[in-house]
Amino acid sequence: MSSPPGKLEYLVGAFAFQSDNDLTGELRMLPKGPLQGLLLPALGLDVVTDLLGGVLTPLLDSLDNLLGALTTDALHQRFIQHTETLALFSQLTWNINDRLSLVAGLRASEEKKKVDLDQNYEQTGLLLQSAFGVTEYQLKDTREESNIAPKLSMKYSLDDDLIYASYSEGFKAGGYNPLARTADESGFDQERAKAYELGYKLTAYDGVLTINTALYHTEFSDMQIQAFIGNGFIVNNAAKATTEGAEIDISWQPWRGSQFFASWGYSDARFDSYKDGPCPASSNEETCDLSGSQLPRAPKISATAGFNVAVPLWQEKVAMMVGADMSWRDRILFDLDADPIDSQDAYHLINLHAGIVDPNGRWQFMGHIKNLENKTIRHFAADMPIFSGSHMGFLMPPRIFSAELRFAL
């Protein structure tokens, strides 16, 4: 519900959400069947059978079955969760004059989660527990959380330009990890944030040129962390973290059918306090102090630039479209433990596209080249399960050629 435009404007609303999840999973050492009868020969024990005839056959058959049960053991998982969320929100805008406006908002939220989490072994679980640290457990739990998040902002108009400043608070509800190795790792608490932002939006030459700039500072408490730690996927809370930086976006449309764009961002994202974080694969410690470390997947500097140009070909019914974009990213740490091995050095990527289009947007036929220079770029890296001190990773796709035909009905 909202008011008509005026000196005082208000907005009041409500939001309700409900969901039910029922997930099942299986973690198995080795598949059943293909290795049956092969384990004793692999260990060289079939020679004993040949020498002693059938005397030890029953014993060795039992041993073969036992080894098969150990190596094909499995952990069965079931995760059932019911979630109910209710939120009330309001916003009041005071237009002091034609240029200056003050905005105050408030959001009250309440969330309830009920979980039934069960993990059990198919056999003994000895190898699974040794390799992955997973255990049998049952968890029936309910958590209820509430939060009140205010927002304050000021906007000052300079003809087509705008200066603004804002302060806001937010939260992310806690919950349960369906892949928790133990009952102690299954739950995590809510995350809270306080955000400050100062910005300037410039519009010039009747919208031909727009420039948006912003400075920001965000403080997180009980920051929710998701990480793959070599033998399991964990979700927990770091004590405190801060992200701050600057952003600028530029768009220029010098003539109809053209656009040139660029953006640049600087971000300093670090843990202020995280004394019981995970350790690199090379460490012998259970936990490591990550206070002051860079947040994962948070490059300090990022930038993009590109253009799109449409050239009329026939009676303004068909146009040729050409364009390109380049992105640049500073060094990225992928893993939570800040291990420099699990990182990607600074890189850039270039993409091209060209084709014919309908100026009215009804159809288009485009060809694309992604990763023009066929660069080898890491997309993800982390500690390797089971093999201590080893690492694994995934690469971005190599150079790709593609074409697409689209119609708007």
Coordinates of C-alpha atoms in Angstrom, one line a residue:
M1 CA 0.0 0.0 0.0
S2 CA 1.4 3.4 -1.0
S3 CA 0.4 7.0 -0.9
P4 CA 0.1 9.4 -3.9
P5 CA 3.0 11.7 -4.6
G6 CA 3.3 14.6 -2.2
K7 CA 5.2 16.3 0.6
L8 CA 5.0 13.1 2.6
E9 CA 4.9 9.7 0.9
Y10 CA 4.6 6.4 2.5
L11 CA 4.8 2.7 1.6
V12 CA 3.6 -0.2 3.8
G13 CA 3.7 -3.9 2.9
A14 CA 4.0 -7.4 4.1
F15 CA 5.8 -10.5 2.8
A16 CA 5.1 -14.2 3.7
F17 CA 7.0 -17.3 2.6
Q18 CA 6.9 -21.0 3.3
S19 CA 8.9 -23.8 1.9
D20 CA 9.5 -27.5 2.4
N21 CA 12.7 -29.4 1.4
D22 CA 13.1 -33.1 1.4
L23 CA 16.6 -34.1 0.2
T24 CA 18.3 -37.5 0.1
G25 CA 22.0 -38.2 -0.7
E26 CA 24.5 -41.0 -0.7
L27 CA 28.3 -41.0 -0.2
R28 CA 29.7 -44.3 -1.3
M29 CA 33.4 -45.3 -1.3
L30 CA 33.4 -47.5 -4.4
P31 CA 30.5 -48.9 -6.5
K32 CA 29.2 -52.3 -5.8
G33 CA 29.7 -55.2 -8.2
P34 CA 32.8 -54.4 -10.4
L35 CA 35.4 -55.2 -7.7
Q36 CA 33.7 -58.3 -6.3
G37 CA 36.2 -61.2 -6.4
L38 CA 39.1 -58.9 -7.4
L39 CA 40.2 -57.6 -4.0
L40 CA 42.1 -60.8 -2.9
P41 CA 44.0 -61.1 -6.3
A42 CA 44.9 -57.4 -5.9
L43 CA 46.4 -58.1 -2.5
G44 CA 48.2 -61.2 -3.8
L45 CA 46.2 -63.6 -1.6
D46 CA 45.0 -65.7 -4.5
V47 CA 48.5 -67.3 -4.5
V48 CA 47.7 -68.8 -1.1
T49 CA 44.6 -70.4 -2.5
D50 CA 46.5 -71.9 -5.3
L51 CA 49.1 -73.4 -3.0
L52 CA 46.8 -74.8 -0.4
G53 CA 44.0 -75.8 -2.6
G54 CA 40.5 -75.5 -1.2
V55 CA 41.5 -75.7 2.5
L56 CA 41.4 -72.0 3.1
T57 CA 38.7 -71.2 0.5
P58 CA 35.9 -70.5 3.0
L59 CA 38.1 -68.3 5.1
L60 CA 39.4 -66.3 2.1
D61 CA 35.8 -66.0 0.7
S62 CA 34.8 -64.5 4.0
L63 CA 37.8 -62.1 3.9
D64 CA 36.9 -61.1 0.3
N65 CA 33.3 -60.4 1.4
L66 CA 34.6 -58.3 4.4
L67 CA 37.0 -56.3 2.2
G68 CA 34.2 -55.7 -0.3
A69 CA 31.8 -54.5 2.5
L70 CA 34.5 -52.1 3.7
T71 CA 35.4 -50.6 0.3
T72 CA 31.8 -50.4 -1.0
D73 CA 30.4 -48.9 2.2
A74 CA 28.1 -45.9 2.0
L75 CA 26.7 -43.1 4.1
H76 CA 22.9 -42.4 3.5
Q77 CA 21.7 -38.9 4.2
R78 CA 18.2 -37.4 4.5
F79 CA 17.5 -33.7 5.1
I80 CA 13.9 -32.5 5.8
Q81 CA 13.4 -28.8 6.5
H82 CA 10.3 -26.7 6.9
T83 CA 10.7 -22.9 6.7
E84 CA 8.2 -20.1 7.6
T85 CA 9.1 -16.4 7.0
L86 CA 7.0 -13.3 7.8
A87 CA 8.2 -9.7 7.2
L88 CA 6.5 -6.3 7.6
F89 CA 8.1 -3.3 5.9
S90 CA 7.4 0.4 5.7
Q91 CA 9.1 3.5 4.2
L92 CA 8.4 7.2 4.7
T93 CA 9.7 9.9 2.3
W94 CA 9.8 13.6 3.3
N95 CA 10.3 15.8 0.2
I96 CA 11.6 18.9 2.0
N97 CA 11.8 20.8 -1.3
D98 CA 12.2 20.2 -5.0
R99 CA 15.8 19.1 -4.4
L100 CA 16.1 17.5 -1.0
S101 CA 14.4 14.4 0.3
L102 CA 14.9 12.3 3.4
V103 CA 13.9 8.6 3.5
A104 CA 13.4 6.4 6.6
G105 CA 12.5 2.7 6.4
L106 CA 12.0 -0.2 8.7
R107 CA 11.7 -3.9 8.1
A108 CA 10.7 -6.4 10.8
S109 CA 11.3 -10.1 10.0
E110 CA 10.6 -13.4 11.8
E111 CA 11.8 -16.8 10.5
K112 CA 11.2 -20.3 11.9
K113 CA 13.0 -23.4 10.6
K114 CA 12.3 -27.0 11.7
V115 CA 14.8 -29.7 10.6
D116 CA 15.1 -33.5 10.7
L117 CA 18.6 -34.5 9.6
D118 CA 19.6 -38.2 9.5
Q119 CA 22.9 -39.8 8.5
N120 CA 23.6 -43.6 8.8
Y121 CA 26.1 -46.1 7.4
E122 CA 25.2 -49.0 5.2
Q123 CA 28.0 -51.1 6.8
T124 CA 30.5 -50.1 9.5
G125 CA 31.6 -46.7 8.1
L126 CA 35.2 -47.2 9.1
L127 CA 36.8 -46.1 5.9
L128 CA 34.2 -43.3 5.3
Q129 CA 34.9 -41.8 8.8
S130 CA 38.7 -42.1 8.3
A131 CA 38.7 -40.5 4.8
F132 CA 35.9 -37.9 5.1
G133 CA 35.3 -37.4 8.8
V134 CA 31.6 -38.1 8.4
T135 CA 29.7 -39.7 11.3
E136 CA 26.3 -41.2 12.0
Y137 CA 23.9 -38.9 13.7
Q138 CA 20.3 -37.8 14.0
L139 CA 19.2 -34.2 14.5
K140 CA 15.7 -32.9 15.2
D141 CA 15.8 -29.2 15.9
T142 CA 13.9 -25.9 15.6
R143 CA 15.3 -22.4 15.4
E144 CA 13.4 -19.1 15.5
E145 CA 15.0 -15.8 14.7
S146 CA 13.7 -12.2 14.5
N147 CA 15.3 -9.1 13.3
I148 CA 14.5 -5.4 12.9
A149 CA 16.4 -3.6 10.1
P150 CA 16.3 0.2 9.7
K151 CA 17.3 2.3 6.7
L152 CA 18.0 6.0 6.4
S153 CA 18.9 7.9 3.3
M154 CA 19.2 11.4 1.9
K155 CA 18.9 12.5 -1.7
Y156 CA 19.7 15.8 -3.2
S157 CA 18.9 16.6 -6.8
L158 CA 21.1 18.9 -9.0
D159 CA 18.9 19.2 -12.1
D160 CA 19.5 15.8 -13.8
D161 CA 22.1 14.8 -11.3
L162 CA 21.7 13.2 -7.9
I163 CA 23.8 13.0 -4.7
Y164 CA 22.8 10.5 -2.1
A165 CA 23.9 9.0 1.2
S166 CA 22.5 6.0 3.0
Y167 CA 22.8 3.9 6.1
S168 CA 21.1 0.5 6.3
E169 CA 21.1 -2.7 8.3
G170 CA 20.4 -6.2 7.2
F171 CA 20.5 -9.8 8.2
K172 CA 20.7 -13.2 6.7
A173 CA 18.9 -16.0 8.7
G174 CA 20.8 -18.9 10.2
G175 CA 20.0 -22.4 9.2
Y176 CA 21.3 -26.0 8.8
N177 CA 23.8 -27.6 6.5
P178 CA 22.5 -30.7 4.8
L179 CA 26.1 -31.8 4.1
A180 CA 27.4 -31.5 7.7
R181 CA 29.9 -34.2 8.6
T182 CA 28.9 -34.2 12.3
A183 CA 26.0 -32.9 14.4
D184 CA 28.2 -30.2 15.8
E185 CA 28.7 -28.8 12.3
S186 CA 25.1 -28.9 11.2
G187 CA 23.9 -25.5 12.4
F188 CA 25.0 -21.9 11.8
D189 CA 23.7 -18.6 13.2
Q190 CA 22.3 -15.5 11.5
E191 CA 24.5 -12.9 9.9
R192 CA 24.1 -9.2 10.5
A193 CA 25.4 -6.3 8.4
K194 CA 25.7 -2.5 8.6
A195 CA 26.1 -0.6 5.3
Y196 CA 27.1 2.9 4.6
E197 CA 27.1 4.4 1.0
L198 CA 27.8 7.8 -0.6
G199 CA 27.2 8.2 -4.2
Y200 CA 26.8 10.6 -7.2
K201 CA 24.8 10.0 -10.3
L202 CA 25.4 12.3 -13.3
T203 CA 23.3 12.5 -16.4
A204 CA 24.4 14.8 -19.2
Y205 CA 23.5 15.7 -22.8
D206 CA 19.9 14.5 -22.5
G207 CA 20.9 11.1 -21.3
V208 CA 23.6 10.5 -23.8
L209 CA 26.2 10.2 -21.0
T210 CA 25.6 8.7 -17.6
I211 CA 28.2 8.3 -14.8
N212 CA 27.5 6.6 -11.5
T213 CA 30.0 6.7 -8.7
A214 CA 29.8 5.3 -5.2
L215 CA 31.9 4.8 -2.0
Y216 CA 30.8 2.0 0.4
H217 CA 31.7 0.5 3.7
T218 CA 30.0 -2.6 5.1
E219 CA 30.6 -4.3 8.4
F220 CA 29.5 -7.9 9.0
S221 CA 29.1 -9.6 12.3
D222 CA 28.8 -13.4 12.5
M223 CA 29.4 -13.6 8.8
Q224 CA 28.2 -16.8 7.2
I225 CA 31.0 -18.7 5.6
Q226 CA 30.6 -21.6 3.1
A227 CA 33.8 -23.5 2.3
F228 CA 35.0 -26.9 1.0
I229 CA 37.8 -27.9 3.4
G230 CA 39.2 -30.9 1.6
N231 CA 37.0 -33.7 3.1
G232 CA 33.7 -31.9 3.6
F233 CA 31.6 -28.8 2.9
I234 CA 31.1 -26.6 6.0
V235 CA 28.9 -23.6 6.8
N236 CA 29.7 -21.6 9.9
N237 CA 30.1 -18.1 11.2
A238 CA 33.3 -16.0 11.2
A239 CA 33.4 -13.3 13.9
K240 CA 33.7 -10.1 12.0
A241 CA 34.5 -8.9 8.4
T242 CA 34.6 -5.6 6.6
T243 CA 34.3 -4.7 2.9
E244 CA 34.9 -1.2 1.6
G245 CA 35.7 0.3 -1.7
A246 CA 34.7 2.5 -4.6
E247 CA 32.8 1.9 -7.9
I248 CA 32.3 3.9 -11.1
D249 CA 30.1 3.0 -14.1
I250 CA 30.1 5.0 -17.4
S251 CA 27.7 4.7 -20.3
W252 CA 27.9 6.8 -23.5
Q253 CA 25.5 6.6 -26.4
P254 CA 26.9 9.1 -29.0
W255 CA 24.4 8.2 -31.7
R256 CA 21.3 6.0 -32.1
G257 CA 22.2 2.3 -32.0
S258 CA 25.5 2.8 -30.2
Q259 CA 26.7 2.2 -26.7
F260 CA 30.2 2.4 -25.2
F261 CA 30.5 1.4 -21.5
A262 CA 33.2 0.9 -18.9
S263 CA 33.3 0.2 -15.2
W264 CA 35.9 0.0 -12.5
G265 CA 35.8 -1.1 -8.9
Y266 CA 38.1 -1.3 -5.9
S267 CA 37.3 -3.5 -3.0
D268 CA 39.2 -4.2 0.3
A269 CA 37.3 -7.2 1.8
R270 CA 38.9 -8.8 4.9
F271 CA 38.2 -10.8 8.0
D272 CA 38.5 -8.5 11.0
S273 CA 38.4 -11.4 13.4
Y274 CA 38.3 -15.1 12.5
K275 CA 40.5 -17.0 15.0
D276 CA 39.2 -20.5 14.4
G277 CA 39.2 -20.7 10.6
P278 CA 40.3 -23.7 8.5
C279 CA 43.9 -24.3 7.8
P280 CA 45.8 -24.8 4.5
A281 CA 46.4 -28.4 3.4
S282 CA 50.1 -28.0 4.4
S283 CA 49.3 -27.2 8.0
N284 CA 49.2 -29.6 10.9
E285 CA 47.0 -27.4 13.0
E286 CA 43.2 -28.0 13.6
T287 CA 42.3 -24.3 13.2
C288 CA 44.1 -21.2 12.0
D289 CA 43.8 -17.5 12.8
L290 CA 42.5 -15.9 9.5
S291 CA 42.1 -12.4 11.1
G292 CA 43.2 -9.9 8.5
S293 CA 43.0 -12.3 5.6
Q294 CA 41.4 -11.4 2.3
L295 CA 37.9 -12.8 1.8
P296 CA 37.6 -15.6 -0.8
R297 CA 36.5 -14.7 -4.4
A298 CA 36.9 -11.0 -3.7
P299 CA 39.5 -9.4 -6.1
K300 CA 40.8 -6.0 -5.1
I301 CA 40.4 -4.5 -8.5
S302 CA 38.0 -5.3 -11.3
A303 CA 37.2 -3.5 -14.5
T304 CA 35.2 -3.9 -17.7
A305 CA 35.0 -2.1 -21.0
G306 CA 33.2 -2.6 -24.3
F307 CA 30.9 -1.4 -27.0
N308 CA 27.8 -2.3 -29.1
V309 CA 27.2 -0.6 -32.4
A310 CA 24.2 -1.2 -34.8
V311 CA 24.5 -0.1 -38.5
P312 CA 21.3 0.1 -40.6
L313 CA 21.4 -2.2 -43.7
W314 CA 18.0 -2.1 -45.3
Q315 CA 15.1 0.4 -44.8
E316 CA 15.6 0.4 -41.1
K317 CA 14.3 -3.2 -40.9
V318 CA 17.6 -4.9 -40.7
A319 CA 20.8 -3.8 -39.0
M320 CA 24.2 -5.2 -38.5
M321 CA 25.3 -5.4 -34.8
V322 CA 28.9 -5.7 -33.8
G323 CA 30.4 -5.5 -30.3
A324 CA 33.1 -6.5 -27.9
D325 CA 33.8 -6.5 -24.2
M326 CA 36.9 -7.0 -22.1
S327 CA 36.9 -7.8 -18.4
W328 CA 39.9 -7.7 -16.0
R329 CA 40.2 -9.2 -12.5
D330 CA 42.9 -8.8 -9.9
R331 CA 44.3 -11.9 -8.1
I332 CA 41.6 -14.1 -6.6
L333 CA 41.8 -16.4 -3.6
F334 CA 39.3 -19.3 -4.0
D335 CA 39.6 -21.1 -0.7
L336 CA 38.6 -19.8 2.7
D337 CA 42.0 -20.8 4.2
A338 CA 43.8 -18.2 2.1
D339 CA 46.2 -20.7 0.7
P340 CA 48.1 -19.0 -2.2
I341 CA 48.1 -22.3 -4.1
D342 CA 44.4 -22.1 -4.5
S343 CA 44.3 -18.8 -6.3
Q344 CA 44.2 -17.2 -9.8
D345 CA 46.6 -14.4 -10.8
A346 CA 45.3 -11.3 -12.4
Y347 CA 43.8 -11.9 -15.9
H348 CA 41.7 -10.4 -18.6
L349 CA 39.2 -12.0 -21.0
I350 CA 38.0 -10.7 -24.4
N351 CA 34.6 -11.6 -26.0
L352 CA 33.4 -10.6 -29.5
H353 CA 29.9 -10.8 -31.1
A354 CA 28.4 -9.8 -34.5
G355 CA 25.3 -10.5 -36.4
I356 CA 22.1 -9.1 -37.9
V357 CA 19.1 -7.8 -35.9
D358 CA 15.7 -6.3 -36.2
P359 CA 16.0 -2.7 -34.9
N360 CA 12.6 -3.2 -33.2
G361 CA 13.9 -6.2 -31.2
R362 CA 11.7 -8.8 -32.9
W363 CA 14.5 -11.1 -34.0
Q364 CA 18.2 -11.4 -34.1
F365 CA 20.9 -13.8 -35.4
M366 CA 24.3 -13.4 -33.6
G367 CA 27.6 -15.1 -33.6
H368 CA 29.8 -15.1 -30.5
I369 CA 33.5 -15.8 -29.7
K370 CA 34.1 -16.1 -26.0
N371 CA 37.6 -16.1 -24.5
L372 CA 39.1 -14.9 -27.8
E373 CA 42.7 -15.4 -26.7
N374 CA 42.0 -19.0 -25.5
K375 CA 43.4 -18.2 -22.1
T376 CA 43.8 -20.8 -19.4
I377 CA 42.0 -19.4 -16.3
R378 CA 41.2 -21.2 -13.0
H379 CA 37.6 -21.0 -12.0
F380 CA 37.9 -22.8 -8.7
A381 CA 40.6 -24.4 -6.6
A382 CA 40.6 -26.2 -3.2
D383 CA 42.2 -28.8 -1.0
M384 CA 42.0 -32.4 -2.4
P385 CA 39.9 -34.9 -0.4
I386 CA 41.7 -37.7 1.3
F387 CA 45.1 -36.9 -0.2
S388 CA 46.7 -34.6 2.4
G389 CA 48.6 -31.7 0.9
S390 CA 47.1 -32.1 -2.5
H391 CA 44.9 -29.7 -4.4
M392 CA 42.2 -29.8 -7.1
G393 CA 40.8 -27.1 -9.4
F394 CA 38.5 -26.4 -12.4
L395 CA 39.2 -24.2 -15.4
M396 CA 37.1 -21.7 -17.3
P397 CA 36.0 -22.9 -20.7
P398 CA 38.5 -22.4 -23.5
R399 CA 37.8 -20.4 -26.6
I400 CA 34.2 -21.0 -27.7
F401 CA 32.4 -20.2 -31.0
S402 CA 28.6 -20.1 -30.9
A403 CA 25.6 -18.8 -32.8
E404 CA 22.1 -18.1 -31.7
L405 CA 18.8 -17.2 -33.4
R406 CA 16.1 -15.5 -31.4
F407 CA 12.5 -14.5 -32.0
A408 CA 10.2 -12.5 -29.8
L409 CA 6.6 -13.7 -29.9

